PDB file of C-alpha atoms and ligand atoms in Angstrom:
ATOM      1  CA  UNK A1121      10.697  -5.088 -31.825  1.00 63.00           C
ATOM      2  CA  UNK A1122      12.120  -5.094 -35.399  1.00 73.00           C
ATOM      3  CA  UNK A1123      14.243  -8.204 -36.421  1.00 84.00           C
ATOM      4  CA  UNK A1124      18.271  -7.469 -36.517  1.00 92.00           C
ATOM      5  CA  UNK A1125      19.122  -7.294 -40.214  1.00 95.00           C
ATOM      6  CA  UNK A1126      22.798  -7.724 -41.374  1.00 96.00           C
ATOM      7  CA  UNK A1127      23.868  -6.802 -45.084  1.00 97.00           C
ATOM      8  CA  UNK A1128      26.983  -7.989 -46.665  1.00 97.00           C
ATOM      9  CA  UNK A1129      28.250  -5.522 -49.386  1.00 98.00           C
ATOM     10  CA  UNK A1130      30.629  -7.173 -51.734  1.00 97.00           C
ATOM     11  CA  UNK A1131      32.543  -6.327 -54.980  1.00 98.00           C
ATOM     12  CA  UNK A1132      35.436  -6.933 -56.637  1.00 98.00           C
ATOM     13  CA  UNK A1133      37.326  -4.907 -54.601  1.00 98.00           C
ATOM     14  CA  UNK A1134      36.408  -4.875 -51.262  1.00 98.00           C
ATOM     15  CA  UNK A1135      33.796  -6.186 -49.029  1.00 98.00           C
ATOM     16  CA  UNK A1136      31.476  -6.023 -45.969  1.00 98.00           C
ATOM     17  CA  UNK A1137      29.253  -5.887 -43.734  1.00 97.00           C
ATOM     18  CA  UNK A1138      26.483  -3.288 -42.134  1.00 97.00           C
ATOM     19  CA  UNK A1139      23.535  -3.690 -39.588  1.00 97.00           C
ATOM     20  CA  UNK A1140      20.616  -1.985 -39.670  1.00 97.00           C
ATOM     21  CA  UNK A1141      20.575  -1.267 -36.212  1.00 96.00           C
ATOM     22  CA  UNK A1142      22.773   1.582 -35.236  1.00 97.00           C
ATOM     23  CA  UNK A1143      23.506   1.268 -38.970  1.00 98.00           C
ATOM     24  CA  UNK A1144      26.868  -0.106 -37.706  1.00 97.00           C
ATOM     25  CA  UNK A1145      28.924  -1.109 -39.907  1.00 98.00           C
ATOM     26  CA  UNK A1146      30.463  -4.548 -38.335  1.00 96.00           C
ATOM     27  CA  UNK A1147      33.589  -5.829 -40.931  1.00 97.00           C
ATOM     28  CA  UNK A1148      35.492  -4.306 -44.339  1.00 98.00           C
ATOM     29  CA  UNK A1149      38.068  -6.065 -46.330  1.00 98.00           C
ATOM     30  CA  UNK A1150      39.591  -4.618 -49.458  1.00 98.00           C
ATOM     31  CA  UNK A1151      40.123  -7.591 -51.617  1.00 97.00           C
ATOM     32  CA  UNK A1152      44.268  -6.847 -51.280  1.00 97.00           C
ATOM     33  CA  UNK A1153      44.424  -7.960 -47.485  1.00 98.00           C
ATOM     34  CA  UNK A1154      44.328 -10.840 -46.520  1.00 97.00           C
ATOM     35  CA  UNK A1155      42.174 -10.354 -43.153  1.00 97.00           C
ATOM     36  CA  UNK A1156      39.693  -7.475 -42.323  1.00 98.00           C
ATOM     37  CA  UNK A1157      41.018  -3.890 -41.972  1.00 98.00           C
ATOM     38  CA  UNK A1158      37.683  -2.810 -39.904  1.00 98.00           C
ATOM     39  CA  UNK A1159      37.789  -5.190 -36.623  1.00 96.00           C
ATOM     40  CA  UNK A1160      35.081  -7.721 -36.530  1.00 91.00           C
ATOM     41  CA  UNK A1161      34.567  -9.243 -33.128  1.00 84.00           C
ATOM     42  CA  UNK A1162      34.606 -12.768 -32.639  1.00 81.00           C
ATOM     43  CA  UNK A1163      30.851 -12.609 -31.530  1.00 79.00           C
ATOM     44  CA  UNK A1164      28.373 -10.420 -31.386  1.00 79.00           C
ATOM     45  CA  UNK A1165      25.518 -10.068 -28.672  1.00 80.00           C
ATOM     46  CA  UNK A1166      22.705  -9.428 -30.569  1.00 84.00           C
ATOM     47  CA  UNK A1167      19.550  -7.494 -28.353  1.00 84.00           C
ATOM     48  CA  UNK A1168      17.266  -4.823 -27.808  1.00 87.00           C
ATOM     49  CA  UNK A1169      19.345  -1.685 -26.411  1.00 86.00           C
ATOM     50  CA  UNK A1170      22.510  -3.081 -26.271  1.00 86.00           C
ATOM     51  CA  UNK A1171      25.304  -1.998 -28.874  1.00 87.00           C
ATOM     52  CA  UNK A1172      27.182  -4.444 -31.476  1.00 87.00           C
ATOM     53  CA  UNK A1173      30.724  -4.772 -30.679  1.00 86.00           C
ATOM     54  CA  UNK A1174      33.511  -3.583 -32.897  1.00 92.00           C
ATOM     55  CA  UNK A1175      33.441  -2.355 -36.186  1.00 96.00           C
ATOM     56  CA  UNK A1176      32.125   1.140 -36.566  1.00 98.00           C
ATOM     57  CA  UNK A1177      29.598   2.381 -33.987  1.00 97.00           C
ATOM     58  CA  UNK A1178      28.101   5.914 -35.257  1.00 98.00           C
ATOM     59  CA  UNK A1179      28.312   8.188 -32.521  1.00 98.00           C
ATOM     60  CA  UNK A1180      25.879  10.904 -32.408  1.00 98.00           C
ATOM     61  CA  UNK A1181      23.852  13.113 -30.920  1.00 98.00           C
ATOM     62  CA  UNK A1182      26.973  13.144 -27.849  1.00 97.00           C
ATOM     63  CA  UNK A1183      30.585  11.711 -27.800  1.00 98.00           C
ATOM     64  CA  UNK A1184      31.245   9.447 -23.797  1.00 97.00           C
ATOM     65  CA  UNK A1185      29.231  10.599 -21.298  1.00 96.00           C
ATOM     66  CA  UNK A1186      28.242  13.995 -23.412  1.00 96.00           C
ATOM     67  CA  UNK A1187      29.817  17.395 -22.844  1.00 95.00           C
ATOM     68  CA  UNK A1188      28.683  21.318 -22.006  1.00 92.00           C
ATOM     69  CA  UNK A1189      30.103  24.391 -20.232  1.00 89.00           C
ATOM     70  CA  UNK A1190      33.471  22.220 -19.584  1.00 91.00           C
ATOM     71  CA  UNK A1191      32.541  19.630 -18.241  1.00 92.00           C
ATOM     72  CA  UNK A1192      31.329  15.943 -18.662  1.00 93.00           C
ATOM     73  CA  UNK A1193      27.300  15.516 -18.072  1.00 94.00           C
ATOM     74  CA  UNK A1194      26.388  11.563 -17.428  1.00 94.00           C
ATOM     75  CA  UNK A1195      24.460  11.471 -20.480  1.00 94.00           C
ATOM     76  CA  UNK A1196      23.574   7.637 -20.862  1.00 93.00           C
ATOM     77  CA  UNK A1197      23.881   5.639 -22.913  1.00 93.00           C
ATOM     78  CA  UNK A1198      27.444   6.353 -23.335  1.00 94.00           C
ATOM     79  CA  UNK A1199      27.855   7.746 -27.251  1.00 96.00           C
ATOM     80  CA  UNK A1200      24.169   8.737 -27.611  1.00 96.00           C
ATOM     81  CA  UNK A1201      21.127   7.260 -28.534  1.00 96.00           C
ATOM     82  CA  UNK A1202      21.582   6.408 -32.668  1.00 97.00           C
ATOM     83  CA  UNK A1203      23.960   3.328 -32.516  1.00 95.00           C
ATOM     84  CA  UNK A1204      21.082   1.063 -30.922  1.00 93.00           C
ATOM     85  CA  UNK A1205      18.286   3.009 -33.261  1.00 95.00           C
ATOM     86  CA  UNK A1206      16.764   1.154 -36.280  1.00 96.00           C
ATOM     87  CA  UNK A1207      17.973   2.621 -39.232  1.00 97.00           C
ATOM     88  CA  UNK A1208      16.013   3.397 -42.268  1.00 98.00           C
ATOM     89  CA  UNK A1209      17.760   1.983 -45.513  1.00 98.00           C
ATOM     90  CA  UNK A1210      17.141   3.248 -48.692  1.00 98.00           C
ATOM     91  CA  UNK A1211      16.605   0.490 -50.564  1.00 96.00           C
ATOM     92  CA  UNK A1212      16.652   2.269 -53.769  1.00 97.00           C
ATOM     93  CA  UNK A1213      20.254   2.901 -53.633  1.00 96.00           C
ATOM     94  CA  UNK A1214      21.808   0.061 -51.867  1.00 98.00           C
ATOM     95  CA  UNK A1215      24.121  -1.734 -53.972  1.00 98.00           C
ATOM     96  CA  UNK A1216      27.006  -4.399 -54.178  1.00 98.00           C
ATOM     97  CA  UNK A1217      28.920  -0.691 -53.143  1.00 98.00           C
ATOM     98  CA  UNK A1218      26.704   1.514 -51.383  1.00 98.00           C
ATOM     99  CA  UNK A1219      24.847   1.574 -48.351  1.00 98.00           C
ATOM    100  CA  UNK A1220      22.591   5.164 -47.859  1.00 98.00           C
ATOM    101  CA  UNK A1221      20.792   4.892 -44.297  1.00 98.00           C
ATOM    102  CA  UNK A1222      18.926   7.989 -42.481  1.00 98.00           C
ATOM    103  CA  UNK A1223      17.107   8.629 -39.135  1.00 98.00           C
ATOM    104  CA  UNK A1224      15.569  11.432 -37.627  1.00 98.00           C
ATOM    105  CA  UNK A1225      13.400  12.673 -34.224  1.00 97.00           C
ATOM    106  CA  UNK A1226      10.966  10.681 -34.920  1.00 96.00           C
ATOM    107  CA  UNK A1227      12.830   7.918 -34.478  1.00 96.00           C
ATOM    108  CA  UNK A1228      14.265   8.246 -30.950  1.00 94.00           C
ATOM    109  CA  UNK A1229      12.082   7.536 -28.072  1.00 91.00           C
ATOM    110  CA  UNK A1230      11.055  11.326 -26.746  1.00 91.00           C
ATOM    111  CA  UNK A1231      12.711  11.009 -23.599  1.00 91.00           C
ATOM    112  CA  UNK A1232      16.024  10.959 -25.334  1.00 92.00           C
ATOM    113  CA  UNK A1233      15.014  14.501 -26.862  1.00 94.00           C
ATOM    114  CA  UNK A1234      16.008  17.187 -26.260  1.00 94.00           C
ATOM    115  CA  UNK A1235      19.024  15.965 -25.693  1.00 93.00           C
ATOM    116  CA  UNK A1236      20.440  19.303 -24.172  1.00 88.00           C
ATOM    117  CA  UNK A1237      18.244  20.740 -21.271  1.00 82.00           C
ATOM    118  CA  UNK A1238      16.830  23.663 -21.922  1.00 83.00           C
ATOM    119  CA  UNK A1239      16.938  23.193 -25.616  1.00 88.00           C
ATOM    120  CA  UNK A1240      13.783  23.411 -27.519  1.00 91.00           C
ATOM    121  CA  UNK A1241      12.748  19.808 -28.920  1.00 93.00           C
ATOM    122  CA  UNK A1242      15.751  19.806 -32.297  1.00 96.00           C
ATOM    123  CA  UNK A1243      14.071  18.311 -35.552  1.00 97.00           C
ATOM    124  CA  UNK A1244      17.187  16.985 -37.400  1.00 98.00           C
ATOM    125  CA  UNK A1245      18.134  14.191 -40.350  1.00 98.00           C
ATOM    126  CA  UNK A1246      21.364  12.188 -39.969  1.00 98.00           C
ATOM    127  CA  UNK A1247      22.152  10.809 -43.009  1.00 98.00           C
ATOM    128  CA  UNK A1248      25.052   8.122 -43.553  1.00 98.00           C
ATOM    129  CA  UNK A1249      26.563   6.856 -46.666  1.00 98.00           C
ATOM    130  CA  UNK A1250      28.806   4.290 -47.198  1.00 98.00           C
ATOM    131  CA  UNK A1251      31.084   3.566 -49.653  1.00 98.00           C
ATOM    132  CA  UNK A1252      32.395   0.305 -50.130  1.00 98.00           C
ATOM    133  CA  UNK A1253      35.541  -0.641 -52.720  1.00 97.00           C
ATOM    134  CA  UNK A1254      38.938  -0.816 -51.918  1.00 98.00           C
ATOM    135  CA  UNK A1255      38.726   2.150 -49.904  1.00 98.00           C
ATOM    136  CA  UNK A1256      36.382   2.425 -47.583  1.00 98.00           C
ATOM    137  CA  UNK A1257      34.084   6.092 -47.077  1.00 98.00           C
ATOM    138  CA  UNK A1258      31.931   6.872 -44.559  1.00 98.00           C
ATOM    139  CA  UNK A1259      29.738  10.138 -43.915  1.00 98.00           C
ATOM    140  CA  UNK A1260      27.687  11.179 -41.602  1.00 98.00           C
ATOM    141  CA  UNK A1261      25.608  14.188 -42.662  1.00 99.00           C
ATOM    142  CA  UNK A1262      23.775  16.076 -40.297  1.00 98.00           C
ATOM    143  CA  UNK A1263      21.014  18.479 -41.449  1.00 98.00           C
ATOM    144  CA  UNK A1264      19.033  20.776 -38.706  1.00 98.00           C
ATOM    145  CA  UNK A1265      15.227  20.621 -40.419  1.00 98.00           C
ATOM    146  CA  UNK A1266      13.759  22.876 -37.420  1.00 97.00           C
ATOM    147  CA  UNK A1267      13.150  26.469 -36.187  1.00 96.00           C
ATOM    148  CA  UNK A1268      15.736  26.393 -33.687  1.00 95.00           C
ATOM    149  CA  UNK A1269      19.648  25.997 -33.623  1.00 96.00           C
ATOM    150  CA  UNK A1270      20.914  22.878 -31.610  1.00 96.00           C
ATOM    151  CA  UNK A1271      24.322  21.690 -30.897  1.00 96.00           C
ATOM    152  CA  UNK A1272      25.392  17.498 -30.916  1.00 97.00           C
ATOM    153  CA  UNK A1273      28.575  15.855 -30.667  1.00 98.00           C
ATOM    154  CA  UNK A1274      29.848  12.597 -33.231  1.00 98.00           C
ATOM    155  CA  UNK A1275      32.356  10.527 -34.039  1.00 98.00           C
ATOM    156  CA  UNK A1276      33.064   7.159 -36.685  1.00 98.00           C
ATOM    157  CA  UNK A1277      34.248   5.135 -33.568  1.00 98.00           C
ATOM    158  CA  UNK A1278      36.397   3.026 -35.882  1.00 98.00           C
ATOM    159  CA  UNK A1279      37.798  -0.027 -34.594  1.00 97.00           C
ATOM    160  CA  UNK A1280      40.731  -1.532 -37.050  1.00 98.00           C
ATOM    161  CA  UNK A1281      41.898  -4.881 -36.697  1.00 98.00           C
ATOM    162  CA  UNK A1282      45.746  -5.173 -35.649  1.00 98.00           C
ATOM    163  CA  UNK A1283      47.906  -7.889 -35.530  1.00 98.00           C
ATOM    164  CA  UNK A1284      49.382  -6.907 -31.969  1.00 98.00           C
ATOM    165  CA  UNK A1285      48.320  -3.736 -30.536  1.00 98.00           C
ATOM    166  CA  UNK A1286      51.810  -3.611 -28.287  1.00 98.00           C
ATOM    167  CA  UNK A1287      53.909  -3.458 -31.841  1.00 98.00           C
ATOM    168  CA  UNK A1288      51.897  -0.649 -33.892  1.00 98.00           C
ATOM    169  CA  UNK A1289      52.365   2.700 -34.546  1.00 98.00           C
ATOM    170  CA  UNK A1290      50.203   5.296 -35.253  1.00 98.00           C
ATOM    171  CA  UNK A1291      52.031   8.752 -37.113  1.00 98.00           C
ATOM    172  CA  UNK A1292      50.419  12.186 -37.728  1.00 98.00           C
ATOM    173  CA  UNK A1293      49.820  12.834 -34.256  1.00 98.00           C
ATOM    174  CA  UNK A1294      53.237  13.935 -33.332  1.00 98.00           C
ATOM    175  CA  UNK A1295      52.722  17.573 -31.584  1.00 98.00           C
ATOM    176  CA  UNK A1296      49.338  17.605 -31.519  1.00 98.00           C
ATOM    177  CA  UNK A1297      47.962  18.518 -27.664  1.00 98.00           C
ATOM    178  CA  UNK A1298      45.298  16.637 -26.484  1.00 98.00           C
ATOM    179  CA  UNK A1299      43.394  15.456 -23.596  1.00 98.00           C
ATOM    180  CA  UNK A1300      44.132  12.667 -21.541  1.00 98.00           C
ATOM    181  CA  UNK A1301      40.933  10.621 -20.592  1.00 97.00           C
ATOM    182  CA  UNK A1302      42.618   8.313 -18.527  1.00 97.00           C
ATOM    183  CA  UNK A1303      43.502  11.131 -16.515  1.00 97.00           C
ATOM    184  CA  UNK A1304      40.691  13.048 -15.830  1.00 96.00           C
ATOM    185  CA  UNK A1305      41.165  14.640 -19.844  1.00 97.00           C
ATOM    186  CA  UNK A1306      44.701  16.459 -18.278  1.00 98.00           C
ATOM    187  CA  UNK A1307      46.200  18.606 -21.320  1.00 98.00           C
ATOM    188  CA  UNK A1308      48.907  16.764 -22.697  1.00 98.00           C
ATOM    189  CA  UNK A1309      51.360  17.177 -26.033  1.00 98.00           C
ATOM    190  CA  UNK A1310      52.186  14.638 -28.144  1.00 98.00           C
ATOM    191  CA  UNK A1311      55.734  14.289 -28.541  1.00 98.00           C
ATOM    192  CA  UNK A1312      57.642  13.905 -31.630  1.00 98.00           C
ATOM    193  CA  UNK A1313      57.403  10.356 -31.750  1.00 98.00           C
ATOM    194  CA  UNK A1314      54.610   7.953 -32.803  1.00 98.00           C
ATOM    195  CA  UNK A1315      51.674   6.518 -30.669  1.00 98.00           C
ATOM    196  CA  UNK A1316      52.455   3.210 -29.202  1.00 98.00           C
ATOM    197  CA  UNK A1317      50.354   1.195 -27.050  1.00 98.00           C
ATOM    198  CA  UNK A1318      52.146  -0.108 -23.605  1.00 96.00           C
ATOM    199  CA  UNK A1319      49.347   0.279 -21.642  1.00 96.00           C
ATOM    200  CA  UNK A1320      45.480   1.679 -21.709  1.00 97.00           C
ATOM    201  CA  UNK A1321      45.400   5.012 -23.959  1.00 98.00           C
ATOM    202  CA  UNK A1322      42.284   7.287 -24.508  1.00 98.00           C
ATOM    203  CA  UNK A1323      42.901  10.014 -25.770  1.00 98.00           C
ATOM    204  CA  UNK A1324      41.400  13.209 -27.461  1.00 98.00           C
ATOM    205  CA  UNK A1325      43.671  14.845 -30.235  1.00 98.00           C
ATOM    206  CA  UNK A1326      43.117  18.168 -31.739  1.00 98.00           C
ATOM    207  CA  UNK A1327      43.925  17.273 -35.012  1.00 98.00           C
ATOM    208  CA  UNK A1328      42.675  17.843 -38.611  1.00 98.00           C
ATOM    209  CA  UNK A1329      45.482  15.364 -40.313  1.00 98.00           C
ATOM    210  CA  UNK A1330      45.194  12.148 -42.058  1.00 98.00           C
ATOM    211  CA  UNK A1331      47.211   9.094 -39.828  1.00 98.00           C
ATOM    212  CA  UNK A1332      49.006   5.947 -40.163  1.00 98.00           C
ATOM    213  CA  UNK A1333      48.637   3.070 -38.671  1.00 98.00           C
ATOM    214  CA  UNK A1334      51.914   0.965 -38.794  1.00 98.00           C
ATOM    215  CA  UNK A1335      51.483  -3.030 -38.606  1.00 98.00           C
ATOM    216  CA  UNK A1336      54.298  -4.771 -39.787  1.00 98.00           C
ATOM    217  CA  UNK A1337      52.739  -7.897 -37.971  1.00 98.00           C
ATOM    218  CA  UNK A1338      50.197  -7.778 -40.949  1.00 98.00           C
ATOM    219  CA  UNK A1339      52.490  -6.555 -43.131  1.00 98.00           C
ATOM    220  CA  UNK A1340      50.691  -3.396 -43.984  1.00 98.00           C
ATOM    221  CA  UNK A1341      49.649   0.537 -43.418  1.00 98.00           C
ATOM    222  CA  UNK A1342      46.492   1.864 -42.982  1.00 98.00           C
ATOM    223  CA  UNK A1343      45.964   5.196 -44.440  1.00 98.00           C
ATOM    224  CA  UNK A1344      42.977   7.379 -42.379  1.00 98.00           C
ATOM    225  CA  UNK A1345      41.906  10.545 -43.923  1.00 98.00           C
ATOM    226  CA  UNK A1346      38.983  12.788 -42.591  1.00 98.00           C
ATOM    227  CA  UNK A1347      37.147  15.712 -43.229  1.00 98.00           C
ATOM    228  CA  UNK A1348      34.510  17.997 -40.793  1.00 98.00           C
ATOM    229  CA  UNK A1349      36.642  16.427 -37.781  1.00 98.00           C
ATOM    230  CA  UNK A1350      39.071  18.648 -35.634  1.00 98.00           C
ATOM    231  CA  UNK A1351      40.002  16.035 -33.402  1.00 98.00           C
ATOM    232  CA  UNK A1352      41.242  12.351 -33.748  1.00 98.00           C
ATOM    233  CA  UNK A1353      40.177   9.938 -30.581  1.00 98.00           C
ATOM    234  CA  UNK A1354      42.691   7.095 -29.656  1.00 98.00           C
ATOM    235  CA  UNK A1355      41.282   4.800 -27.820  1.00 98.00           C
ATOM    236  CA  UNK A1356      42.919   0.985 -26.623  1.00 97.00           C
ATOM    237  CA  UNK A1357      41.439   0.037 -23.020  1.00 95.00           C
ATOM    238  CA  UNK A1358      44.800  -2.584 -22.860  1.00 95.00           C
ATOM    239  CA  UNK A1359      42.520  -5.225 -20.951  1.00 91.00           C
ATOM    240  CA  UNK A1360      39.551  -7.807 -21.514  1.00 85.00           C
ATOM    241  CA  UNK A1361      36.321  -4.830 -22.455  1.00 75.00           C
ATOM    242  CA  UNK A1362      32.941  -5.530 -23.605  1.00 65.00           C
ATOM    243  CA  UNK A1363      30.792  -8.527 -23.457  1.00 57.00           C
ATOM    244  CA  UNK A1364      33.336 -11.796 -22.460  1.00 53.00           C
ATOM    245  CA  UNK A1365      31.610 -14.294 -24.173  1.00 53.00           C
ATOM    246  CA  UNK A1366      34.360 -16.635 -24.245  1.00 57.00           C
ATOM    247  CA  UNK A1367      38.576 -16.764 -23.902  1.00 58.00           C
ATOM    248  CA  UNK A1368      39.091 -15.653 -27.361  1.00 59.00           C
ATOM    249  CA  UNK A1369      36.705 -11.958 -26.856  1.00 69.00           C
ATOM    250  CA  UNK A1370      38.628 -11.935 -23.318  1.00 78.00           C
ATOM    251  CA  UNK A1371      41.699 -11.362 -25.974  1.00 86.00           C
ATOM    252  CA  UNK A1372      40.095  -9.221 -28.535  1.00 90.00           C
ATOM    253  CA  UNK A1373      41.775  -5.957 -27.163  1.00 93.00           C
ATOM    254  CA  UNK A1374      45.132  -7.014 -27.914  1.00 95.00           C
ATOM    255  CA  UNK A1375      44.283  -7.100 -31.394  1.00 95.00           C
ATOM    256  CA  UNK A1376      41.837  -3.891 -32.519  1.00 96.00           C
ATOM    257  CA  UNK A1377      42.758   0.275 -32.013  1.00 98.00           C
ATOM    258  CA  UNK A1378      40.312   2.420 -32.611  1.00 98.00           C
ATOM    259  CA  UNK A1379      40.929   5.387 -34.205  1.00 98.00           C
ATOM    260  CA  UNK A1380      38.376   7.986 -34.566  1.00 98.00           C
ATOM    261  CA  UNK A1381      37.377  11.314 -36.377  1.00 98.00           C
ATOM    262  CA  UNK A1382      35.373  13.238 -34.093  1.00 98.00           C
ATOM    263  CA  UNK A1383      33.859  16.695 -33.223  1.00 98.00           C
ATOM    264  CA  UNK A1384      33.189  16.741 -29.734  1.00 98.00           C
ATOM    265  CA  UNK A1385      33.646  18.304 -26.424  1.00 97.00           C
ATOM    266  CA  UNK A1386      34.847  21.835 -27.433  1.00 96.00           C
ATOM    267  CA  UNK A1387      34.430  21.293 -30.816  1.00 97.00           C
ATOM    268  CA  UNK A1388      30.733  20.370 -30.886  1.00 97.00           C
ATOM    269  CA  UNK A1389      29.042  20.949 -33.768  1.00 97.00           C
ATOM    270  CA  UNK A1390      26.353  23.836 -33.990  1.00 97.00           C
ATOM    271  CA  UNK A1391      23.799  23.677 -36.309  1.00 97.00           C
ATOM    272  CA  UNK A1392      21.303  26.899 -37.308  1.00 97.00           C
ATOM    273  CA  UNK A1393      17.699  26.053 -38.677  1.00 98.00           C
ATOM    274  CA  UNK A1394      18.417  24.615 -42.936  1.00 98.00           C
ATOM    275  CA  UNK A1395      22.625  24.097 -41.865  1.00 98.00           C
ATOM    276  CA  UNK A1396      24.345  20.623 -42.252  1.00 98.00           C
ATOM    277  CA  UNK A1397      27.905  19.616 -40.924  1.00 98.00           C
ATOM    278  CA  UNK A1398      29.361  17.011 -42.353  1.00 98.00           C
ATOM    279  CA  UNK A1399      31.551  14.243 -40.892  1.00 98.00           C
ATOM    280  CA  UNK A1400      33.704  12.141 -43.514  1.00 98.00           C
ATOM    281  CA  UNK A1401      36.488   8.897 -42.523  1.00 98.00           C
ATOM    282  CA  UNK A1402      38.081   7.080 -45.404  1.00 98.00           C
ATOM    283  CA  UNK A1403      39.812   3.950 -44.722  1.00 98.00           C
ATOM    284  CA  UNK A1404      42.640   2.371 -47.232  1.00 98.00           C
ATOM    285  CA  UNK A1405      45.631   0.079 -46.481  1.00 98.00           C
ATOM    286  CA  UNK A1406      48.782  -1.259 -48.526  1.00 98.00           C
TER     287      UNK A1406
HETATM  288  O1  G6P B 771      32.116   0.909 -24.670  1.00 67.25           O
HETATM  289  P1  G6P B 771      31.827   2.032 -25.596  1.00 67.25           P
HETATM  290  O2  G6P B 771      30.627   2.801 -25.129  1.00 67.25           O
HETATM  291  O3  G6P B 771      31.710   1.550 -26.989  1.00 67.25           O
HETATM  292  O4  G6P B 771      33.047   3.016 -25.536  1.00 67.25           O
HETATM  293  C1  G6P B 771      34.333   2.590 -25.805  1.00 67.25           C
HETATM  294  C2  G6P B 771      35.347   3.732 -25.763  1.00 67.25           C
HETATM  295  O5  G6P B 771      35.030   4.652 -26.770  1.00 67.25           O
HETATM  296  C3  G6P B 771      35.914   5.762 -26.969  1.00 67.25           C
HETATM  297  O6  G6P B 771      37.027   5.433 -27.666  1.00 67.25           O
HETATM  298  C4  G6P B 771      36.196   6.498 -25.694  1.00 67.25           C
HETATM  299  O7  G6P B 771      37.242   7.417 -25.855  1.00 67.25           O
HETATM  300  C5  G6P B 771      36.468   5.550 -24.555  1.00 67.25           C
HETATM  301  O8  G6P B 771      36.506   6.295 -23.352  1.00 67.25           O
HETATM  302  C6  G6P B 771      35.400   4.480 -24.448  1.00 67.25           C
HETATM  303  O9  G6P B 771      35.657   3.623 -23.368  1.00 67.25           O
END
């Protein structure tokens, strides 16, 4: 087994912190706020196979459960194989700003691959950089190095750190359909109004637009723009999730959203032998 390894990226503008593993990026502050903008959670179960809480999982090479001919396939783990991979850094280009991190085939066990049946074994490279500052970039690049097309699903599973998730509001949604996944992904509209959080919400929006999150418990806005992402997932579960170490994780949800640019179910990405799609998220608040 290789040892966990976590890197703290810090500058005078922003700061934070990335794990090898899944290269998961766990915590950012821009120097301006006073408490992180990307949630941190309170602990984090570190072991073999098992995701890191919070932060930003990368989500590749299939979004939930995975998707194909319209419906979900039972793919585990749930949101593919790559956050619980090792990561290779390169160490060349890390930096008090930069983080540059890559994987390929040969790094996921071979009964992961293909990860379609039927497909033909895919050779690919992900690639993710990260940009650290008082904005915060991250993109996942995905190249297909084989003979053969394949198709994968991904998102930035962002979780941002809210004061109280039952007073934000989240604009740039308003009349975008999308599917309701706590109701078996039911076609829904968005009305004119913002996203508010009474209850649990998952949700898949087809949207290409930038959003707000609205926190006037923390005094601030934060600004998400995106790029290779038609849809925007919205997910609170409104109830104790994950690993309950203690009271204070039994909490946690009250105080993270994620928000997340993804291309999934019917907007999977295909990829032809020498094409790359790429998946960008930056982060700012004020
Ligand atoms: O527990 P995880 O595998 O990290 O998934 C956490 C959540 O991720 C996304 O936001 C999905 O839309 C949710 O359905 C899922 O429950």
């Amino acid at each position: 087994m290789t040892d966990f390894v976590f890197r703290n990226i810090d500058n005078s503008a922003g700061s934070a912190t990335i794990s090898d593993r899944g290269a998961h990026l766990l915590r950012w502050r821009p120097l301006s706020q006073a408490t992180d903008v990307v949630f941190a959670p309170s602990s984090v179960v570190v072991a073999e196979g098992r995701p890191l809480g919070g932060g930003v999982p990368v989500i590749f090479p299939w979004f939930g459960p995975g998707f194909a001919d319209g419906h979900g396939l039972g793919k585990k783990p749930n949101h593919g194989f790559v956050r619980t991979r090792q990561w290779h850094l390169d160490a060349e280009s890390f930096s008090n700003s930069y983080a540059h991190y890559s994987l390929t085939e040969a790094d996921v066990p071979s009964d992961m691959l293909p990860w379609f049946e039927g497909d033909a074994v895919p050779s690919f490279r992900a690639d993710y950089e990260v940009h650290v500052a008082d904005t915060l970039t991250m993109t996942l690049t995905v190249t297909n190095t084989g003979a053969t097309p394949f198709s994968y699903e991904a998102a930035l599973h962002t979780y941002f750190h809210v004061s109280d998730v039952s007073q934000i509001r989240l604009t740039g949604l308003e009349h975008a359909h999308y599917e309701d996944a706590t109701n078996g992904f039911a076609p829904c509209e968005q009305p004119d109004e913002a996203v508010t959080f009474d209850g649990p919400v998952d949700r898949v929006y087809a949207s290409t637009a930038a959003v707000e999150l609205h926190d006037e418990g923390f005094g601030r806005t934060i600004h998400v723009a995106k790029s290779g992402s038609a849809q925007t997932v919205v997910w609170n579960p409104a109830e104790p999730y994950g690993v309950l170490v203690n009271d204070s994780v039994n909490e946690e949800w009250r105080h993270f959203v994620c928000c997340e640019a993804a291309a999934c179910r019917e907007h999977a990405v295909r990829l032809e032998p020498g094409e790359s799609h790429a998946l960008t998220q930056t982060l700012s608040a004020a």
